[in-house]
XYZ file of C-alpha atoms in Angstrom:
589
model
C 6.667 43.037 70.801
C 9.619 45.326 70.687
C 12.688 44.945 73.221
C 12.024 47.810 75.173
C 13.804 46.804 78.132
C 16.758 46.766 76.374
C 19.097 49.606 77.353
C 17.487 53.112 76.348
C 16.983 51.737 73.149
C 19.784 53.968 71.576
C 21.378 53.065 68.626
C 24.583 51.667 70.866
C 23.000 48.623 71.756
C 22.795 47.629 67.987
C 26.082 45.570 67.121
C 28.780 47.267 65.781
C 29.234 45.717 62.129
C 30.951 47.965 59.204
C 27.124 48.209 58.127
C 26.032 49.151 61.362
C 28.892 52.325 61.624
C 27.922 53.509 58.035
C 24.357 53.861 58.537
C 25.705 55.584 61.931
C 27.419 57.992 59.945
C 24.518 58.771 57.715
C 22.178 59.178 60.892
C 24.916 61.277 62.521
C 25.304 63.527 59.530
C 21.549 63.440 59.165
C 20.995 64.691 62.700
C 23.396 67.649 61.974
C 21.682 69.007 58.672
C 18.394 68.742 60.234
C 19.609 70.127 64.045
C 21.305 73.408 62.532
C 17.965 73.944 60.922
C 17.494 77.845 62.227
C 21.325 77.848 63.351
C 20.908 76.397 66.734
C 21.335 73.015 67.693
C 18.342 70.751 68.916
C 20.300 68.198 70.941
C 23.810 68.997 72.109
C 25.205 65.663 73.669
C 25.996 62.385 72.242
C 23.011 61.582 74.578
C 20.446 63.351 73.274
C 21.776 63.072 69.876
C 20.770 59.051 70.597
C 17.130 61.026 71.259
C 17.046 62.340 67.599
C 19.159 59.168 65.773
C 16.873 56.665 67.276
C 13.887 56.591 65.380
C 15.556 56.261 62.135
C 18.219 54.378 63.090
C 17.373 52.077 65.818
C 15.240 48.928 64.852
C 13.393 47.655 67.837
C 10.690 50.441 66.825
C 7.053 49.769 66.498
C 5.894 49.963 63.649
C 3.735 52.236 61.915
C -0.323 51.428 61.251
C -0.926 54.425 59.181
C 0.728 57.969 58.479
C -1.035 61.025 58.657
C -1.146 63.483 56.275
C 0.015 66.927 56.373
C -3.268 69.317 56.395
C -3.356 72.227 54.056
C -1.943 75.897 54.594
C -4.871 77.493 55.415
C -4.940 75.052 59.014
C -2.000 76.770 59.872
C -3.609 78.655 62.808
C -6.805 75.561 63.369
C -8.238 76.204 66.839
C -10.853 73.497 66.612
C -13.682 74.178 68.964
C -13.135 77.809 68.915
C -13.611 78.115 64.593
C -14.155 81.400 63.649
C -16.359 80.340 60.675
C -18.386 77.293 62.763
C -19.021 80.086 65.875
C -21.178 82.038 63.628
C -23.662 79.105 63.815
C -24.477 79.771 67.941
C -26.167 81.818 69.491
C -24.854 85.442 70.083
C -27.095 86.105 73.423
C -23.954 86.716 76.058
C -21.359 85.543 73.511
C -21.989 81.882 73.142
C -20.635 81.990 70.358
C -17.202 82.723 71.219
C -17.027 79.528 73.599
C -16.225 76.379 72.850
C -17.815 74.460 70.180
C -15.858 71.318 69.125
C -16.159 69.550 65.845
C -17.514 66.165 65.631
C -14.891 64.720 63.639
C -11.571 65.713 64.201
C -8.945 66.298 62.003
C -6.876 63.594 60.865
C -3.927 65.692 59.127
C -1.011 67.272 60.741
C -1.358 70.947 61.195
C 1.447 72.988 59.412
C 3.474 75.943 60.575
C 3.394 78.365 58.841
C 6.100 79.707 55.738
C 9.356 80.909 57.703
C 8.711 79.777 61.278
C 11.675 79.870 63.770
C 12.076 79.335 67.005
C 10.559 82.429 69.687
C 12.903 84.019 71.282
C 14.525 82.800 74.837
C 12.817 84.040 77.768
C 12.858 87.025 79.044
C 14.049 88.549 75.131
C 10.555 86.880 74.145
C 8.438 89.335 76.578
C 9.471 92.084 73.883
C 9.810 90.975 70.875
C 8.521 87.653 68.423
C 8.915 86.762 64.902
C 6.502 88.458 62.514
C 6.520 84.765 60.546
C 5.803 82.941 63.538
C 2.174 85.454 63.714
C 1.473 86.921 60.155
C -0.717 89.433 61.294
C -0.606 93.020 61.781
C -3.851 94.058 62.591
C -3.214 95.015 65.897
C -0.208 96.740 64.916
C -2.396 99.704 62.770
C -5.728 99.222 65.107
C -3.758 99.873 68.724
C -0.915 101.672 67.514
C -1.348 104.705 69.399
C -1.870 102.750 72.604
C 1.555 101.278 72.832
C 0.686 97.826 72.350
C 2.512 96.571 69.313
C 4.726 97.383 66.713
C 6.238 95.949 63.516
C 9.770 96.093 62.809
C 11.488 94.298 60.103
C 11.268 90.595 60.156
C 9.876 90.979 63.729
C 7.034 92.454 66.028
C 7.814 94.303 69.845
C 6.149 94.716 72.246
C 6.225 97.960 74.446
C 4.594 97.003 77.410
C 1.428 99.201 76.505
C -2.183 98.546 76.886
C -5.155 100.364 76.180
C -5.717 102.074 80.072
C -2.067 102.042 80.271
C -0.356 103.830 77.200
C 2.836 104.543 79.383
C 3.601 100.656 79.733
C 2.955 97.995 81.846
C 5.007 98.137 84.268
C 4.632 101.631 85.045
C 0.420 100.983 85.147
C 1.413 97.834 88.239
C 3.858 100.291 89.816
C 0.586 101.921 90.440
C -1.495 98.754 91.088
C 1.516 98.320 93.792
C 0.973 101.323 95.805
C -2.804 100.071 96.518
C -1.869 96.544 97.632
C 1.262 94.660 98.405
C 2.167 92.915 95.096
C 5.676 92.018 96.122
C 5.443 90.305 100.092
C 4.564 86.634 98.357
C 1.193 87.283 99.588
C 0.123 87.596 95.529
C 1.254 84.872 93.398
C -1.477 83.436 91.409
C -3.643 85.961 88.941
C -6.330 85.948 86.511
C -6.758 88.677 83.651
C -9.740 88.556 81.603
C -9.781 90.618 77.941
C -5.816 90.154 78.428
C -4.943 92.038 75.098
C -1.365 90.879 74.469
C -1.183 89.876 78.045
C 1.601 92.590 78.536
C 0.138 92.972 82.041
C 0.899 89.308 83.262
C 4.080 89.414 81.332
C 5.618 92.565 83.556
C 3.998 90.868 86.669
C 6.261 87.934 86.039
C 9.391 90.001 87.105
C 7.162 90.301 90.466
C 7.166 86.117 91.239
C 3.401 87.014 90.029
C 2.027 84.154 87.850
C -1.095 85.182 85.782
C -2.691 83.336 83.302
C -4.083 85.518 80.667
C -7.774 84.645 78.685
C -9.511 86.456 75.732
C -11.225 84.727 72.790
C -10.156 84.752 69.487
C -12.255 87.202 68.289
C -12.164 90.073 65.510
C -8.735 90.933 67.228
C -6.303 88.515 65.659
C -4.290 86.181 67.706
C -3.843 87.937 71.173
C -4.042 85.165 72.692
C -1.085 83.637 69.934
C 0.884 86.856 70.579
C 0.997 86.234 74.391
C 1.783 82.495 73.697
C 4.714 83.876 71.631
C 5.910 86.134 74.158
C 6.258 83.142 76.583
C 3.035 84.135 78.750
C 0.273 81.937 80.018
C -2.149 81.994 78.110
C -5.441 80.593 77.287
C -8.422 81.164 74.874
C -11.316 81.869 77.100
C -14.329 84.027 77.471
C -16.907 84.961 80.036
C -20.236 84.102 78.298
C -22.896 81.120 79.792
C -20.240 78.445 80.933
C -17.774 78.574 83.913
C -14.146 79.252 83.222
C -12.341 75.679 83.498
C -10.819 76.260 86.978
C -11.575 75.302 90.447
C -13.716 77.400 92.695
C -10.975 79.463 94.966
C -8.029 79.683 93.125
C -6.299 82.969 92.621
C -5.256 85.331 94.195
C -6.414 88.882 92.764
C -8.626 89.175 89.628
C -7.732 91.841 86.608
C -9.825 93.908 83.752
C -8.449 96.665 82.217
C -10.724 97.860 79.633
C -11.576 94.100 78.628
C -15.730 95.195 77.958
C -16.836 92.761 79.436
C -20.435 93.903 81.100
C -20.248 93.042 84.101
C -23.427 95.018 85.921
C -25.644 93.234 83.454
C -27.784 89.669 83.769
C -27.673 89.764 87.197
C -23.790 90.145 87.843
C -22.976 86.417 86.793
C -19.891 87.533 85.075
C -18.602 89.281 88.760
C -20.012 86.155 90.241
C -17.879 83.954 88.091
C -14.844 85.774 89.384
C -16.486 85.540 93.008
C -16.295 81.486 92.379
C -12.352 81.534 91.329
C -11.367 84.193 93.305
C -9.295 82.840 97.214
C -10.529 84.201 100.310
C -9.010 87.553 100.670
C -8.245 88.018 96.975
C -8.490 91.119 94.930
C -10.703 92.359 91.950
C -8.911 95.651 90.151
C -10.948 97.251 87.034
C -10.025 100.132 85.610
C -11.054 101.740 82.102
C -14.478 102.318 81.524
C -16.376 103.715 83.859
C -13.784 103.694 86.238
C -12.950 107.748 86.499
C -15.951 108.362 83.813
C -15.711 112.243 84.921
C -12.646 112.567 83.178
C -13.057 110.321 80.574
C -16.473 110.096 79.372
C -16.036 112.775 76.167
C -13.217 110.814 74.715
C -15.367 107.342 75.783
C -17.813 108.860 73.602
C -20.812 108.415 76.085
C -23.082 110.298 78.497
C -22.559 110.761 82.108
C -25.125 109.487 83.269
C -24.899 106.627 81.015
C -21.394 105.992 82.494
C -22.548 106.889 85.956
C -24.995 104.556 86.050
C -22.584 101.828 84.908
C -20.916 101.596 87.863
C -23.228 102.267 90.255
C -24.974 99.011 89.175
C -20.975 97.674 89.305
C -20.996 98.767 92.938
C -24.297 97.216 93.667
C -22.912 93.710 92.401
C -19.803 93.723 94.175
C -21.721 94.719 97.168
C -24.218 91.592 96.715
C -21.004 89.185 96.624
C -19.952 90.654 100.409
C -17.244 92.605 98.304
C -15.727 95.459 100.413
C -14.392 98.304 97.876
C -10.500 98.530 99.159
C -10.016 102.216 97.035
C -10.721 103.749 94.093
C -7.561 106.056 92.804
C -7.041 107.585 89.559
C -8.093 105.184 86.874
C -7.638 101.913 88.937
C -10.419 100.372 91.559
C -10.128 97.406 93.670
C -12.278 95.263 95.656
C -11.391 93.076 98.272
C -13.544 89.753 98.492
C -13.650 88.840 102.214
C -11.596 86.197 104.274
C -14.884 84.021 104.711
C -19.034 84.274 104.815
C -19.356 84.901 108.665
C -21.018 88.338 108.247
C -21.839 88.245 104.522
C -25.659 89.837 104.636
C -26.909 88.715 101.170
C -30.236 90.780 99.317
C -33.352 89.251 98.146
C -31.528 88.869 94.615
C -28.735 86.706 95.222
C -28.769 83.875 97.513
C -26.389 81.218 98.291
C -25.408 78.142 96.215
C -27.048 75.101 97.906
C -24.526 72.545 99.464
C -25.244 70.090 96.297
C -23.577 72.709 93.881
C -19.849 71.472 93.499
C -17.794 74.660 93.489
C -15.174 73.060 91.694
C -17.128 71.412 89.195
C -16.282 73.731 86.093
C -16.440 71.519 82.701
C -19.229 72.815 81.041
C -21.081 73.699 83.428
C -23.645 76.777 83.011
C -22.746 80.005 85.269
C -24.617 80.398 88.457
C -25.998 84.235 90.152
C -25.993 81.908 93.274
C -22.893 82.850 95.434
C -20.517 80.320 95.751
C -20.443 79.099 99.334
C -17.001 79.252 101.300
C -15.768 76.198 103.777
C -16.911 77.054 107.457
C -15.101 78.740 109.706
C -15.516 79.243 113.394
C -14.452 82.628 113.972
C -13.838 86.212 111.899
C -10.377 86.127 111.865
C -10.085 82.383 110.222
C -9.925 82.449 106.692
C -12.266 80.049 104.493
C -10.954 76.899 103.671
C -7.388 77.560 105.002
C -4.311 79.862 104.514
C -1.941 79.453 102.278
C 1.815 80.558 103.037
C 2.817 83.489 101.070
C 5.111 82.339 98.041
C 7.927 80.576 97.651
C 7.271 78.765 100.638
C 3.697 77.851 99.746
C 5.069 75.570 96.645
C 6.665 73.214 99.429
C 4.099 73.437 102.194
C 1.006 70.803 102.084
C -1.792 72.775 100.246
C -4.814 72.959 102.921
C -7.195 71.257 100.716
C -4.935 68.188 101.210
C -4.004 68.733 105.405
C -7.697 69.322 105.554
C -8.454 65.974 104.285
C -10.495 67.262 101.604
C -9.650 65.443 98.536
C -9.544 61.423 99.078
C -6.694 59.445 99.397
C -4.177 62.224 99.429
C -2.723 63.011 102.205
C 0.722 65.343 103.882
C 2.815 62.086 103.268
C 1.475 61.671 100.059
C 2.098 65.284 98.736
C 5.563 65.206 100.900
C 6.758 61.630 98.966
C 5.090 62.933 95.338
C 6.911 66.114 95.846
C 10.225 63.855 96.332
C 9.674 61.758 93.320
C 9.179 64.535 90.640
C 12.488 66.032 91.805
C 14.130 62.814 90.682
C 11.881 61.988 87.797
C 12.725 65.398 86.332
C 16.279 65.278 87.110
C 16.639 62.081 85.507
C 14.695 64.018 82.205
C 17.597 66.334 82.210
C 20.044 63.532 81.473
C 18.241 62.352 78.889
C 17.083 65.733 77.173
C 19.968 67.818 78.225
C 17.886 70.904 76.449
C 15.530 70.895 79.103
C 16.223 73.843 82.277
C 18.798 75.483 79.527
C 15.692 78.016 78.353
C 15.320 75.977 75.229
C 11.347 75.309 76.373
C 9.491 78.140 77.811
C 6.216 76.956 77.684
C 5.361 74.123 78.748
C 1.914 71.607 79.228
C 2.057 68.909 81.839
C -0.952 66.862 80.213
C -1.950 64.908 83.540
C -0.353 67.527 86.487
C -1.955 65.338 89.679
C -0.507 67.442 92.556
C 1.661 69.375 90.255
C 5.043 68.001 91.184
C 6.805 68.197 87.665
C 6.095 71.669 87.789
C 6.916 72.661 91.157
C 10.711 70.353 90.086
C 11.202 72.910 87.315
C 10.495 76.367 89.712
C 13.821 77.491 89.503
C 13.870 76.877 85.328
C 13.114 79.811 83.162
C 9.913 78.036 82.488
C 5.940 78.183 83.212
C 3.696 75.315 83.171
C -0.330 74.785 82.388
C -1.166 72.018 84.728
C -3.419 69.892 82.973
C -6.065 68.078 85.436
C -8.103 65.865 83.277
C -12.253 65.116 84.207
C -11.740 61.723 83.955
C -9.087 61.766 86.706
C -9.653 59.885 89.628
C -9.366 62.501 92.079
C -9.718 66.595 91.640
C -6.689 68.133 92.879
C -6.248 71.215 90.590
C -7.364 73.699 93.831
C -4.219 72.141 95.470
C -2.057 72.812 92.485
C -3.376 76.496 92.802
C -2.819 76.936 96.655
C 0.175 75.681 95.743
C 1.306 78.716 93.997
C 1.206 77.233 90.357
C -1.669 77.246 87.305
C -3.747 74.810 85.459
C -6.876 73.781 83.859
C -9.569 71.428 83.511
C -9.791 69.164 80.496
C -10.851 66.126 78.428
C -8.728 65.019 75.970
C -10.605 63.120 73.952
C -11.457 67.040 72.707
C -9.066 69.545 71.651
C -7.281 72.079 73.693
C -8.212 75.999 73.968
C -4.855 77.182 72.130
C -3.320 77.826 69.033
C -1.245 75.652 67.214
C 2.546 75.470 68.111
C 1.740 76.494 71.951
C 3.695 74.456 73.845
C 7.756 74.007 73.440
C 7.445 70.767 75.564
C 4.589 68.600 76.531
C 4.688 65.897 79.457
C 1.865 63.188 79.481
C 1.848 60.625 82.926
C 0.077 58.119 82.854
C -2.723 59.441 79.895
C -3.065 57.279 77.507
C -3.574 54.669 79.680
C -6.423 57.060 81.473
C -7.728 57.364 77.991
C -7.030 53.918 76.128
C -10.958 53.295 76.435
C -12.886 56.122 76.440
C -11.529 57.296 72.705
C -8.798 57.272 70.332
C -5.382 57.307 71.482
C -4.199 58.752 67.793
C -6.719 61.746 68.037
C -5.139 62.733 71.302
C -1.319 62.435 69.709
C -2.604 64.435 66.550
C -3.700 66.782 69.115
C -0.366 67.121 70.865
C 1.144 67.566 67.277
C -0.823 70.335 67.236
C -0.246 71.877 70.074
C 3.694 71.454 70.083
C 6.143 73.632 68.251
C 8.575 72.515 65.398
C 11.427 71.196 67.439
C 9.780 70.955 70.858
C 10.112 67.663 72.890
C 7.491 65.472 73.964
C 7.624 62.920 77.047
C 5.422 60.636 77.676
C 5.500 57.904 80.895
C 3.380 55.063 80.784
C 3.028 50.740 80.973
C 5.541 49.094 78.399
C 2.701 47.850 76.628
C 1.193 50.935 76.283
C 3.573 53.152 74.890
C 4.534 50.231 71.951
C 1.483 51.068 71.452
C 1.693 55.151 71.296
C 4.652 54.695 69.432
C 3.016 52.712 66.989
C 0.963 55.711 66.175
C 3.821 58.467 67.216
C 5.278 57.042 63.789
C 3.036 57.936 61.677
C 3.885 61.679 62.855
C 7.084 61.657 62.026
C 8.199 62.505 65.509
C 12.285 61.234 66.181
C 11.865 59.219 69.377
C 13.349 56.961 71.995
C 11.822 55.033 75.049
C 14.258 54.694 78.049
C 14.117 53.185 81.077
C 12.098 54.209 84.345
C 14.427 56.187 86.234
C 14.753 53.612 88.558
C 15.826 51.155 86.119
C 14.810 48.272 83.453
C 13.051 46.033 86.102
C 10.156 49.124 85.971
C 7.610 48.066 83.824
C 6.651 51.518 83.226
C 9.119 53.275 80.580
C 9.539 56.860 79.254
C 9.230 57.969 75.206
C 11.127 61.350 74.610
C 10.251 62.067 71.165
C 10.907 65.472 68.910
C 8.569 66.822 66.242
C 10.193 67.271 63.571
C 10.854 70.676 61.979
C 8.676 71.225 58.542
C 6.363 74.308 57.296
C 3.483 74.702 55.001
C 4.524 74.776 51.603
């Protein structure tokens, strides 16, 4: 087994013979041609540069058992269980076949980036603009070009800010939103939009402390999903169809669909109940578009009044069924208030509520219910279902009431006060390692096994978001803290592929996963899945038992990633150790 208690395992622990200081030299000079790549360094300090030199230089490395291949250029853009081509084999009854269908086998090649890739633009210059290489496609650039979305210019595309209900730009259209309800008092800090477009809506709510994570599939609309991804938005691929959306029941705070067509009057309402399910106590559902305003619209919406009319009457009448109470209805923009709990919720003969056995939370694939989701108890009007949560920032410090309610095992104030604690120092201690990390090098990032979400909530003040990953297999749920915590995540099983594009994440942290995961499939399909995922350049870190990451690295060299394991940050006595690793920077041909 390798020495990796020695030192950091940098190339200055190796003994410092003439041979030694040449092949130094080479590294060195090595690191420079390949760092100054797209005329930006990768590492900037002799300590990182140790990150980069190490895995070609530095010979207590694991060694490879196999190297995989680099897949062909037309995987350059491989979503695998959301295939365009292997979709058209479900059913198309309420879009199943837009949701996810993984592949049995999966791919054992290296997906490429495409000719000319470079690195997005730093955050907040990404909200407007991205590199047209980076996205080849301009189909959205001739289809919604009179409604502001996106243009092409030159080597690059911007973004305006428009959308298709809001042609004068984003911010302008929540400018609006924020004369209906209070968008800027902290008491609004998670959101969901649905049919996101280029997610230009949760990109201007950012400036807000607003954090929305935006869904639409990958449908005949190229890469809106990959656009907001580029832009440095939260994003996921996602649809409303026959399975639950892969969050917990009660997590944010105001609901959004402008225009997204999704029907949401028809088979019973399950698509409103769905947002019912995620929505918080108190939270807010805004639609506008279609048929919101119809008697203005409806000529250039090419369809009858009455056909319109009746739309959202039957909108009305499921919002009404949920215990909804319509807040207003102004201009082209409608909101609905879902109440603070269930005390004088009078439900109709065609919706009743969920029994007790139905696990709110439980959303990996798992079919959509028309049974209303039932809130915690309360024992009076005024009290708000299953706690309240401070308004932000304070809420990402105070103990989330699913945990000071004693509702998720084992976790308790101490333990989210001392977890809180540690992931300050853990990701301090990252930042002397990677000294890239906080500078707005990595925008988005993917914490691959989030717990209670303390690396995230240690990187708040970084010009970064993060998708906190809570896996199925974990031992405890706690992604509805993580949400009442003022942060964003999914569910997810590794052992499949991700709902994203390729070259999503700038930096990926993994805790603890392959050692979650070392028995229930293979460790290598979950690293080729992280190759995936990561951009050219971006930095993975992964934390885990010494013997377990000899192993990862084992297979991490077959990717051709440059890595390093260090110590645990509180020294070599730790059995666990950290692997920083970058993926290297290469294109299809």
């Amino acid at each position: 087994m390798a020495n990796t208690d020695s030192s950091s395992l940098t190339i200055f622990n190796v003994r410092k013979t003439p041979t030694f200081i040449l092949v130094l030299l080479l590294c060195i000079a090595s690191y420079f041609l390949a760092a100054y790549h797209q005329g930006e360094p990768l590492l900037t300090t002799a300590t990182t540069a140790s990150l980069y030199l190490s895995a070609s230089c530095n010979h207590l490395t694991a060694q490879s058992s196999r190297t995989f291949p680099r897949c062909s250029a037309n995987f350059s853009e491989y979503t695998p269980c959301e295939d365009p081509k292997r979709s058209l084999g479900y059913k198309r009854h309420r879009m199943i076949y837009r949701e996810r269908h993984c592949p049995e086998e999966p791919l054992k090649c290296r997906v490429p980036a495409p000719h000319g890739y470079r690195n997005p633009f730093p955050w907040p210059a990404s909200r407007d603009r991205a590199w047209f290489a980076n996205v080849p496609h301009r189909e959205l650039t001739v289809e919604k070009a009179v409604q502001n979305w996106i243009r092409f210019e030159g080597e690059r595309f911007v973004f305006p800010g428009g959308g298709t209900t809001f042609p004068n730009g984003a911010d302008a259209y929540i400018e609006d939103i924020g004369k209906l309800i209070n968008l800027r008092d902290g008491s609004i800090r998670t959101a969901l939009d649905t049919g996101c477009g280029v997610a230009s809506w949760g990109a201007y709510l950012l400036s807000r402390n607003i954090l929305t994570l935006s869904m639409a599939p990958r449908d005949t609309h190229e890469a809106q999903v990959q656009f907001a991804l580029e832009r440095g938005v939260p994003a996921l691929i996602g649809i409303l169809a026959s399975k639950r959306l892969p969050f917990p029941s009660r997590a944010f705070d105001m609901s959004h669909c402008s225009r997204c067509l999704i029907p949401w009057a028809e088979y019973d309402g399950v698509f409103l109940n769905e947002v019912d399910r995620v929505l918080r106590p108190g939270g807010y559902w805004i639609l506008s578009g279609p048929p919101i305003n119809w008697k203005k619209y409806w000529k250039g919406w090419q369809r009858t009044e009455k056909d319109l009319n009746e739309e959202q009457t039957k909108i009305e009448e499921v919002a009404k069924s949920l215990c909804w109470n319509k807040l207003v209805e102004k201009d082209d923009i409608a909101i609905w208030h879902k109440p603070k709990n269930h005390l004088d919720c009078k439900l109709t003969q065609k919706r009743s509520f969920c029994s007790a056995q139905n696990d709110p939370d439980k959303a990996w694939y798992t079919d959509m219910q028309t049974c209303l989701t039932r809130l915690p108890e309360v024992s009076n009007r005024e009290e708000t279902s299953g706690g309240v949560v401070d308004d932000w920032p304070k809420r990402l410090k105070s103990t989330p009431p699913r945990i000071y309610r004693g509702t998720i095992e084992g976790v308790t104030d101490e333990t989210f006060s001392k977890n809180h604690e540690l992931w300050k120092k853990r990701v301090s201690y990252y930042k002397t390692v990677n000294k890239l990390i906080g500078t707005g090098r990595y925008r988005n990032l993917l914490d691959m096994n989030a717990y209670l979400g303390g690396f995230a909530a240690a990187l708040i003040e970084d010009p970064v978001w993060v998708m906190n990953v809570v896996p199925v297999q974990a031992k405890v749920d706690t992604l509805g803290s993580i949400y009442e915590r003022g942060l964003i995540g999914i569910y997810h099983d590794w052992c499949e592929p991700m709902s994203t594009y390729p070259r999503t994440y700038d930096l990926i942290h993994a805790d603890s996963v392959f050692s979650l995961y070392s028995n229930r499939c293979e460790l290598e399909d979950i690293l080729l899945e992280m190759d995936r995922i990561v951009r050219p350049e971006g930095c993975v870190i992964i934390r885990d038992d010494v013997d377990m990451l000899v192993k990862v690295k084992s297979i991490v060299n077959g990717l051709e990633w440059d890595t390093i394991i260090v110590n645990h940050e509180d020294g070599h006595l730790k059995k666990e150790k950290v692997l920083f690793a970058v993926k290297k920077y290469w294109t299809e041909n």
